[in-house]
Tab-separated table of C-alpha atoms in Angstrom:
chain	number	residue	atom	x	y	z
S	1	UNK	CA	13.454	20.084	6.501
S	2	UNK	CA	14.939	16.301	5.620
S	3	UNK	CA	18.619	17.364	7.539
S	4	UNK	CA	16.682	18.583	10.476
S	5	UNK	CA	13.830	15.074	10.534
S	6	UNK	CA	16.623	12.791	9.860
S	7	UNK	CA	18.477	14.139	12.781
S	8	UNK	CA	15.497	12.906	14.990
S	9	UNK	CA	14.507	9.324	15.819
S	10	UNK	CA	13.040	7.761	12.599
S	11	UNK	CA	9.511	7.007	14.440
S	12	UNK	CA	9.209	10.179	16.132
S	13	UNK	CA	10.256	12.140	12.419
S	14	UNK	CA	7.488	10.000	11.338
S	15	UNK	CA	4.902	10.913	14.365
S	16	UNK	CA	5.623	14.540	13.815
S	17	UNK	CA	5.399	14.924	10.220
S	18	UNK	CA	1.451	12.498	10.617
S	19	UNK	CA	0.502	15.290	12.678
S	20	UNK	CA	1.564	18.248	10.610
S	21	UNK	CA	-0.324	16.671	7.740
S	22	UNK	CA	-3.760	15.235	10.268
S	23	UNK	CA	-3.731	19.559	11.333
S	24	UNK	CA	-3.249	20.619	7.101
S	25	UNK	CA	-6.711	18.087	6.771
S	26	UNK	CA	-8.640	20.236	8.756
S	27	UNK	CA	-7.907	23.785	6.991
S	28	UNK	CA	-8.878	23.722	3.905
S	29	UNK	CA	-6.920	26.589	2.600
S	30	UNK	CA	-3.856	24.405	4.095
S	31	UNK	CA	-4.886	21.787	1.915
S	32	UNK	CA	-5.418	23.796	-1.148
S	33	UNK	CA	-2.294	25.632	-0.923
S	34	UNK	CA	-0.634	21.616	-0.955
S	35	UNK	CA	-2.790	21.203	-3.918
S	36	UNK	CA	-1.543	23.818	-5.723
S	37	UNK	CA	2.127	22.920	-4.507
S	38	UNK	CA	2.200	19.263	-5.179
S	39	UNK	CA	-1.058	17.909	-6.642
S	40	UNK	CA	-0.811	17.190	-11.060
S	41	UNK	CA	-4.228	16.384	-12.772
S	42	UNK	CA	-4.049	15.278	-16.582
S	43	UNK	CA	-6.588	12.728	-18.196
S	44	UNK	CA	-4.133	10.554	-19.702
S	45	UNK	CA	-2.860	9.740	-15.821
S	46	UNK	CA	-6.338	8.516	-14.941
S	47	UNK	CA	-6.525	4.562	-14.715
S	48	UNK	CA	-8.938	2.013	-13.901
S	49	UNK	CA	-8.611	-0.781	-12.167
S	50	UNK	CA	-11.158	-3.230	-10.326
S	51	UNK	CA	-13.895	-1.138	-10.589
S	52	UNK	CA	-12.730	2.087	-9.627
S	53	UNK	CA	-11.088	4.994	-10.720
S	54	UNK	CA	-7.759	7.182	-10.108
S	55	UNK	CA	-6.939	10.219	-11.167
S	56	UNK	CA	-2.990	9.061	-11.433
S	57	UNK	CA	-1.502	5.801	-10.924
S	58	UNK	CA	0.614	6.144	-7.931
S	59	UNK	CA	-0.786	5.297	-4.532
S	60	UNK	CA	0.237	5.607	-0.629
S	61	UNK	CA	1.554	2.397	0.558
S	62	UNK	CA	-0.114	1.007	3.942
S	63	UNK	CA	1.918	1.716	6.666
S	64	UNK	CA	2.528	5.364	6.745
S	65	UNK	CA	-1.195	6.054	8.082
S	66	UNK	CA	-1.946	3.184	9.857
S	67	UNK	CA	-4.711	5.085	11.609
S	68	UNK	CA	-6.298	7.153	8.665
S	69	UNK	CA	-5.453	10.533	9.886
S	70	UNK	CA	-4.017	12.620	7.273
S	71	UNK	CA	-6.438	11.180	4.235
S	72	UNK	CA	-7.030	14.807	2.711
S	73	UNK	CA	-3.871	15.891	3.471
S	74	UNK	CA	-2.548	12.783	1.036
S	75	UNK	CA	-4.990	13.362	-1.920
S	76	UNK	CA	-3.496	17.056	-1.531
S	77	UNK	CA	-0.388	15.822	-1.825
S	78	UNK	CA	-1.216	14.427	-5.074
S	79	UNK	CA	-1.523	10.729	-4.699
S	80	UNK	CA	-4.085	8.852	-6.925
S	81	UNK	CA	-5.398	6.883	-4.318
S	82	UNK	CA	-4.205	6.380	-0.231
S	83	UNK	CA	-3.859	3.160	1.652
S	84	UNK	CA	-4.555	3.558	5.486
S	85	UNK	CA	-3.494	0.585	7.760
S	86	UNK	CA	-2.589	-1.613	8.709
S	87	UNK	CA	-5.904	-2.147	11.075
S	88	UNK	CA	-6.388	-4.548	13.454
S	89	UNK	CA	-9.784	-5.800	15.069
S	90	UNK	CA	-8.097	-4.642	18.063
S	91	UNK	CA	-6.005	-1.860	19.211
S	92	UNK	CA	-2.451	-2.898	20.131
S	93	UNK	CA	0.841	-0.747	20.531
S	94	UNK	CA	2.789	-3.177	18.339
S	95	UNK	CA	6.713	-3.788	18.980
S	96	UNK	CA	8.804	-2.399	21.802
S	97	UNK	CA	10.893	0.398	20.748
S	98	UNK	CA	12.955	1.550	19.181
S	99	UNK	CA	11.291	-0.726	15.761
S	100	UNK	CA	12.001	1.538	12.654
S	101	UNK	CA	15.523	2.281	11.523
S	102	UNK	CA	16.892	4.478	8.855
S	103	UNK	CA	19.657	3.190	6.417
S	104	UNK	CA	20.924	6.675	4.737
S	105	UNK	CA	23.622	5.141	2.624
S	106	UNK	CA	21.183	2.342	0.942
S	107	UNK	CA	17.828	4.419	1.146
S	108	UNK	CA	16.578	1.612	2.873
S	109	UNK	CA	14.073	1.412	6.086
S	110	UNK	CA	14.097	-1.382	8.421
S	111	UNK	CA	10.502	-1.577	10.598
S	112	UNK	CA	9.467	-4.267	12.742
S	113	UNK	CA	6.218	-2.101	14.295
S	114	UNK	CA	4.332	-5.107	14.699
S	115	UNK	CA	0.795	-3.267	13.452
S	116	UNK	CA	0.597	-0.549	15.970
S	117	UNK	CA	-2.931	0.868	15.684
S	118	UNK	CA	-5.736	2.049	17.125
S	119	UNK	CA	-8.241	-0.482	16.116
S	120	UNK	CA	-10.799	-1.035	13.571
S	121	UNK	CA	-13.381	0.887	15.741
S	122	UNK	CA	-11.315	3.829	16.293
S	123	UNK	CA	-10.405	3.768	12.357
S	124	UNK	CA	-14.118	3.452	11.378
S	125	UNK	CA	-14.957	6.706	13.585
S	126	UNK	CA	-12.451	9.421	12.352
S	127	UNK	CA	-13.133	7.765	8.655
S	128	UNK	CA	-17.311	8.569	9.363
S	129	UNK	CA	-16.154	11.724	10.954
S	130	UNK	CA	-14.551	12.290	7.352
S	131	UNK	CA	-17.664	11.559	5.214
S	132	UNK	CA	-20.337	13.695	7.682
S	133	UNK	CA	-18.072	16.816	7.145
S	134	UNK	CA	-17.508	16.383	3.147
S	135	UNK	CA	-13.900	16.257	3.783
S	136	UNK	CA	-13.813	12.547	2.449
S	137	UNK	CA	-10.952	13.552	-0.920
S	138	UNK	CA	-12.477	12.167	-4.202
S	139	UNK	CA	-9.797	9.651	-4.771
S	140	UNK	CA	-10.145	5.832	-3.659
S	141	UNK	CA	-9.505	4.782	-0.299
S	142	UNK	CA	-8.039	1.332	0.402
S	143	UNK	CA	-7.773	-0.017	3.916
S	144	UNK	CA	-5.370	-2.750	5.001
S	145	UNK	CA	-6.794	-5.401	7.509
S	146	UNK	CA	-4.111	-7.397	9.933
S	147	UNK	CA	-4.405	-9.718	12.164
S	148	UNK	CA	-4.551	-8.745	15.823
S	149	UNK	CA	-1.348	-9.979	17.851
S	150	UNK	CA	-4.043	-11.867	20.153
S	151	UNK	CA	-5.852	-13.706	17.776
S	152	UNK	CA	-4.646	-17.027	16.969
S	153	UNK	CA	-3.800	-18.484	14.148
S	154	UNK	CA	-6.971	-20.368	13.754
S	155	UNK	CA	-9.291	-17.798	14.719
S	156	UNK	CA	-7.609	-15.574	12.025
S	157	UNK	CA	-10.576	-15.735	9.513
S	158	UNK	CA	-12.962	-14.347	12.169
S	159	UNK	CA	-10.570	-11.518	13.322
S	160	UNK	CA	-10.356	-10.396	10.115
S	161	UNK	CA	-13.750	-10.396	9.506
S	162	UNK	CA	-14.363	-8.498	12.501
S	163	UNK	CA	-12.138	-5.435	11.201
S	164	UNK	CA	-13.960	-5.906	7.753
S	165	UNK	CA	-17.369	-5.819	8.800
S	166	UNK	CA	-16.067	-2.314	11.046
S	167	UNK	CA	-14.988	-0.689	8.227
S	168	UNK	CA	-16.992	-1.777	5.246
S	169	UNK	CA	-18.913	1.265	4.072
S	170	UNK	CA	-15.756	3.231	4.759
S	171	UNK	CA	-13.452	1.606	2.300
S	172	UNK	CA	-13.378	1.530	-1.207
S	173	UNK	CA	-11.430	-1.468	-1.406
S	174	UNK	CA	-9.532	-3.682	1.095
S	175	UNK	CA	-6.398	-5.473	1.141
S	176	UNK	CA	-6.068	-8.326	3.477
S	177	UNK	CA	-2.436	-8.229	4.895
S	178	UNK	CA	-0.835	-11.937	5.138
S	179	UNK	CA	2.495	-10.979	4.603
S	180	UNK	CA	4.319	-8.868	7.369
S	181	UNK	CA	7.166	-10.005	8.805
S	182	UNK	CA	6.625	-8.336	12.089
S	183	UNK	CA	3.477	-10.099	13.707
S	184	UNK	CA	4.131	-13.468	14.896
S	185	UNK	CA	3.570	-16.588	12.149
S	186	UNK	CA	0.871	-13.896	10.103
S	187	UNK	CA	3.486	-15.799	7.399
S	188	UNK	CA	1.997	-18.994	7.620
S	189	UNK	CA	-1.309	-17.361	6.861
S	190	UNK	CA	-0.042	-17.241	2.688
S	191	UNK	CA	0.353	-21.140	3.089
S	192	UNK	CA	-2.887	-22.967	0.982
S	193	UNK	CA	-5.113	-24.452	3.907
S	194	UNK	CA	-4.753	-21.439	6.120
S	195	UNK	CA	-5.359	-19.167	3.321
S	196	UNK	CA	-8.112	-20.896	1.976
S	197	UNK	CA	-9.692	-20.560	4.911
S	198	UNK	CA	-9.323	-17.229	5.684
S	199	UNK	CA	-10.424	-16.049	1.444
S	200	UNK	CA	-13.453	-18.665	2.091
S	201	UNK	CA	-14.821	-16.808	5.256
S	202	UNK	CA	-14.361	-12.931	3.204
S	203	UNK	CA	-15.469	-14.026	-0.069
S	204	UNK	CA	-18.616	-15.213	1.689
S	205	UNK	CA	-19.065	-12.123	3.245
S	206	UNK	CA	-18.459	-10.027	0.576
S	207	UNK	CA	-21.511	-12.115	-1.678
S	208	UNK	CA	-23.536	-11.240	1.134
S	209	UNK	CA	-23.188	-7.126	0.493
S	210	UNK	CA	-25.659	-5.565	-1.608
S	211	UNK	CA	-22.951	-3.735	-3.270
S	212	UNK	CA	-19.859	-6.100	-3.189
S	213	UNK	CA	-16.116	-4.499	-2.812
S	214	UNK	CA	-12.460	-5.034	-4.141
S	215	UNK	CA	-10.662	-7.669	-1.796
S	216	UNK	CA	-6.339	-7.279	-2.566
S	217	UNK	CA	-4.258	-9.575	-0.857
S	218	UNK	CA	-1.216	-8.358	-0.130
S	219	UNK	CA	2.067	-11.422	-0.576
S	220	UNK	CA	5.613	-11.271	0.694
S	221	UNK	CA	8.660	-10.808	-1.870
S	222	UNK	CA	10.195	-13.952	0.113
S	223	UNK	CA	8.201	-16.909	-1.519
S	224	UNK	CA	9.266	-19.336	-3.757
S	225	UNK	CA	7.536	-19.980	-7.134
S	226	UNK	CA	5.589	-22.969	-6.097
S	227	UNK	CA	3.734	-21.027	-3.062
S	228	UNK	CA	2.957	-17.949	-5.277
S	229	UNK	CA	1.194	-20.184	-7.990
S	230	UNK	CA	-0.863	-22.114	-5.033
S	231	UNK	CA	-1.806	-18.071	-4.133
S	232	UNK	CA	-2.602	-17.196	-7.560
S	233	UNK	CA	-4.856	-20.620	-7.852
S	234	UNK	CA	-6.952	-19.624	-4.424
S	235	UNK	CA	-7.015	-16.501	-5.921
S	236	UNK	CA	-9.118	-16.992	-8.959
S	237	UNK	CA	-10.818	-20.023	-7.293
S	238	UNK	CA	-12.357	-16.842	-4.490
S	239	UNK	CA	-12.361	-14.009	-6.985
S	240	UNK	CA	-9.891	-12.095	-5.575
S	241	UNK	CA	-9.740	-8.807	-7.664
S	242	UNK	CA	-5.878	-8.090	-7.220
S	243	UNK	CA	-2.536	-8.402	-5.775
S	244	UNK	CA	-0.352	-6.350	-3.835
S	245	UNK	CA	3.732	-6.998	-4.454
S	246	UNK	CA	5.144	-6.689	-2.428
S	247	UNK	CA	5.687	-6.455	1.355
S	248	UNK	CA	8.758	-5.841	2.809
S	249	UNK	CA	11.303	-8.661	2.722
S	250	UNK	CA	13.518	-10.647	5.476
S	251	UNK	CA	16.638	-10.896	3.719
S	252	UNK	CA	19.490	-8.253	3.527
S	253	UNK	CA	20.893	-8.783	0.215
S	254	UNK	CA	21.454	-5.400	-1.538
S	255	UNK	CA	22.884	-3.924	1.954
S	256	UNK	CA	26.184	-2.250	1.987
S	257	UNK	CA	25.979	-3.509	5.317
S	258	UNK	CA	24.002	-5.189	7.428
S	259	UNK	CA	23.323	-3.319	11.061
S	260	UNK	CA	22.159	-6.299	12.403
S	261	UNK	CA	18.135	-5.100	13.246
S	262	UNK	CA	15.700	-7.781	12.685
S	263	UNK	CA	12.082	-6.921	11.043
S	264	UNK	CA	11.524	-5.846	7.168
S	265	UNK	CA	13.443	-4.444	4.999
S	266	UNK	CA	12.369	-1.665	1.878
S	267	UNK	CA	13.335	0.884	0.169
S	268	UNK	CA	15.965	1.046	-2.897
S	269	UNK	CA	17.098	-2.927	-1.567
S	270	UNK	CA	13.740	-4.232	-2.813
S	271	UNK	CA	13.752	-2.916	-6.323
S	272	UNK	CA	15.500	-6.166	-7.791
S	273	UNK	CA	13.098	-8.660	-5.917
S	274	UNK	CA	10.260	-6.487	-6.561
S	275	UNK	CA	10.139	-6.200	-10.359
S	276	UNK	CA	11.067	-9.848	-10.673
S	277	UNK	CA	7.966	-10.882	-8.549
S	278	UNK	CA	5.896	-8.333	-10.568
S	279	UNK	CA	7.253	-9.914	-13.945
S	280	UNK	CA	6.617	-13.554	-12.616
S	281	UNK	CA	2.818	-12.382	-11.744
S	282	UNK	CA	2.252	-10.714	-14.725
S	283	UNK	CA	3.060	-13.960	-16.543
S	284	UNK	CA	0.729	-15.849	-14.426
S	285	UNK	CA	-2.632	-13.910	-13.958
S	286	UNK	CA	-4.871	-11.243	-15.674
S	287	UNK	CA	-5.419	-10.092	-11.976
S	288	UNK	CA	-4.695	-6.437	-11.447
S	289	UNK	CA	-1.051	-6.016	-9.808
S	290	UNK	CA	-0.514	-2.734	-7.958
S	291	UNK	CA	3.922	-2.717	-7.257
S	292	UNK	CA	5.172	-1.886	-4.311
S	293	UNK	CA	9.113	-1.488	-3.307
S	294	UNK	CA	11.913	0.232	-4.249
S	295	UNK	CA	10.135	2.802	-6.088
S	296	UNK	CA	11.935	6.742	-6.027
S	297	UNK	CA	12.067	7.648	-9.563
S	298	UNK	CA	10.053	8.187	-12.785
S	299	UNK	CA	11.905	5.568	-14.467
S	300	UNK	CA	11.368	2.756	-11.721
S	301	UNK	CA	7.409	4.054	-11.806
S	302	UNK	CA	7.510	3.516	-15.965
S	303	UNK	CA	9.336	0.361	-15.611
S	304	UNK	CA	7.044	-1.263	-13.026
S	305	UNK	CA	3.442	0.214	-15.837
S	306	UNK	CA	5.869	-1.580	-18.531
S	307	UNK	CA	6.028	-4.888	-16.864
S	308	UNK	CA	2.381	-5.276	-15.887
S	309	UNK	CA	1.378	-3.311	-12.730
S	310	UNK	CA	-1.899	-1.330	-13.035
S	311	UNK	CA	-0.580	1.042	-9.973
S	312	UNK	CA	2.135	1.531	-8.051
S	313	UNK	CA	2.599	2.424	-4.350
S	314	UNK	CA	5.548	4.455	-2.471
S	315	UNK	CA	6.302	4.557	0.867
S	316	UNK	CA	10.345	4.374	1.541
S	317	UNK	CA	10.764	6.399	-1.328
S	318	UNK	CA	8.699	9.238	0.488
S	319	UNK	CA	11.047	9.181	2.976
S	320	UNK	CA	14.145	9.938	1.420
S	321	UNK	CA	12.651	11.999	-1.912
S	322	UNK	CA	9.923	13.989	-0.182
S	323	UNK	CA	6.512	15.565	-0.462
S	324	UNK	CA	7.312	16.143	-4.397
S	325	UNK	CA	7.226	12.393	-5.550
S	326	UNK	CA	4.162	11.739	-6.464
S	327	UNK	CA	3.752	15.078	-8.661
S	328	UNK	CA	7.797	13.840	-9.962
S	329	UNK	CA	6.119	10.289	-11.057
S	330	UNK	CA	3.410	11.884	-12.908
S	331	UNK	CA	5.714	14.328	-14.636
S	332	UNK	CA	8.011	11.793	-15.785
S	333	UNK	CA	5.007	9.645	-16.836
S	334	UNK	CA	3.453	12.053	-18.938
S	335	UNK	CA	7.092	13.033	-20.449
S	336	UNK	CA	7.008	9.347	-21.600
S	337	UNK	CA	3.545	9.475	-22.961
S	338	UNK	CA	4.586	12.842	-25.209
S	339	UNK	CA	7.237	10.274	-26.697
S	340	UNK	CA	6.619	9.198	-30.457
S	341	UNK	CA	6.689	5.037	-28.897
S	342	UNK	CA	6.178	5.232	-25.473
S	343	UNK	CA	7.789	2.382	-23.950
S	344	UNK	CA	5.150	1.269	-21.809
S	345	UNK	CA	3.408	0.139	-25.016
S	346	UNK	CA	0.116	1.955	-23.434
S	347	UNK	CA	0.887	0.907	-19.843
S	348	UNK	CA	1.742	-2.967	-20.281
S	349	UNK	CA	0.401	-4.937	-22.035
S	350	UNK	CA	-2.163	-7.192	-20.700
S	351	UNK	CA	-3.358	-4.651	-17.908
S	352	UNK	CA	-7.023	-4.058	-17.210
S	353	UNK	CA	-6.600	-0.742	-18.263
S	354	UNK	CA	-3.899	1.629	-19.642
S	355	UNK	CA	-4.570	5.331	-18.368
S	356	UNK	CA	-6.409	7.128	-21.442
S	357	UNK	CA	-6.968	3.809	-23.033
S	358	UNK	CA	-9.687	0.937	-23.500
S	359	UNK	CA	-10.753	-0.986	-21.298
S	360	UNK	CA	-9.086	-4.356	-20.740
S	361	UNK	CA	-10.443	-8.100	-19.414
């Protein structure tokens, strides 16, 4: 089917195959015949990280549901854990069209969507909708908070709040998105006051829960040493329990040729800039790291486990490899693990914990 999607515009290949996969979550022989097709259970896959556990280390990037619809369909598909999102406090169309563009020859995407969504409300309802009729998939479910295009800068901390509070008992850990290149100056919400701010306001309402929850923040590729350590610092200081590396990235270097689109780039372009800001945060925090960027084959999976991510996430490489990759990393992982010296020395070391292993700091 990729000849005949690729010959359609990128977002409505994208819109078509969402609903395909939102009707296969509400038939569950549908779902079970994906299971069978594409889903790969095996113990020593199973990871844990900040308090919860996956059956496999390779997640759903945010971006590809932004409205939640096709969570079982996902899980079916074999992913240890789905990120919905990004969600706003309100709903907003995003970008003008056309905002996502395929780049064949470089695997690459280019997106400026600008957080098209329905809104935290409308998320919150089809995810209760989900746990009423059982259909909730027993594999973690992390939703990504935005900021609404409205909101200004200095309101941020309450507009995020807003979405938080929504959707609290729905997910099973949130990542607060300060790092897409699409909304207007969201940017300036990694530098130190502003993000201060806004990790002071959820931190304070995450003490206030009975039963607290993971809070990820989710950083651009495009900073420089200097503003990642001031992250890392705010992190501990508000007990962040993870990051998320990375977004997609303003520059074009890795291009065979630049078309000229402005918004984010990812895909097969971010690989390099991707493992070098994993390898820089593993160095510089015991906080779990989930990778994202650049990720289409078992060997970059293995190679991001062997420099210090926990879990990865895929979302270009979807695109361009198919339904089959998550079941592909998880073969090639487990090939590894069969080896007499693994090279992931047990998944990194340093990680909080190596699938099929103890448990780490």
């Amino acid at each position: 089917m990729k000849p005949l999607l690729f010959h359609q515009d990128p977002e409505q290949a994208h819109d078509l195959v969402l609903k395909a996969l939102e009707w296969a979550s509400r038939h569950r022989p549908l779902l079970q015949l994906l299971a069978a097709l594409y889903q790969l259970r095996d113990p020593r896959l199973e990871t844990e990280a900040f308090g919860l556990r996956f059956p496999n280390p390779i997640g759903l990037a945010a971006g590809l549901d932004k409205n939640a619809r096709a969570v079982p369909a996902w899980a079916a598909l074999g992913f240890g854990f789905v990120e919905v999102g990004s969600v706003t406090a309100q709903a907003q169309p995003g970008n003008p069209k056309p905002r996502l563009f395929r780049l064949p020859q470089d695997e690459a995407l280019i997106n400026r969507m600008g957080f098209n969504n329905e809104g935290a409300a409308a998320v919150a309802q089809r995810l209760q909708a989900l746990r009423q009729t059982q259909q909730k998939p027993a594999i973690p479910l992390g939703i990504n908070l935005g900021k609404s295009k409205s909101t200004p800068l200095e309101l941020a901390p309450q507009d995020y709040l807003h979405s938080l509070r929504t959707l609290w008992e729905h997910g099973d850990y949130f990542a607060l998105n300060v790092s897409s290149p699409n909304t207007p100056g969201l940017r300036q919400l990694q530098d130190r006051e502003r993000l201060e701010e806004l990790l002071a306001s959820i931190t304070a309402f995450v003490r206030s829960q009975s039963i607290p929850k993971p809070i990820l923040l989710k950083i651009a590729p495009d900073l420089s040493e200097e503003q990642i350590d001031q992250i890392l610092e705010l992190a501990a200081q508000y007990a962040i329990s993870g990051i998320i590396a990375t977004n997609t990235t303003l520059s074009r270097e890795g291009l065979s040729a630049d078309p000229g689109e402005s918004g984010g780039l990812s895909g097969r372009p971010l690989r390099a800039r991707a493992l070098e800001l994993l390898r820089y945060l593993s160095a510089h925090t015991r906080l779990p790291l989930i990778s994202v960027g650049g990720i289409f084959t078992p060997a970059d999976a293995l190679e991001r486990l062997e420099h210090g991510a926990t879990l990865v996430q895929v979302y270009t490489g979807l695109i361009y490899q198919g339904p089959a990759l998550p079941r592909r990393l998880c073969q090639g992982l487990l090939r590894e693990l069969a080896r007499p010296n693994p090279r992931a020395r047990g998944w990194g070391e340093g990680t909080p914990k190596p699938p099929g292993g103890a448990a780490g700091p």
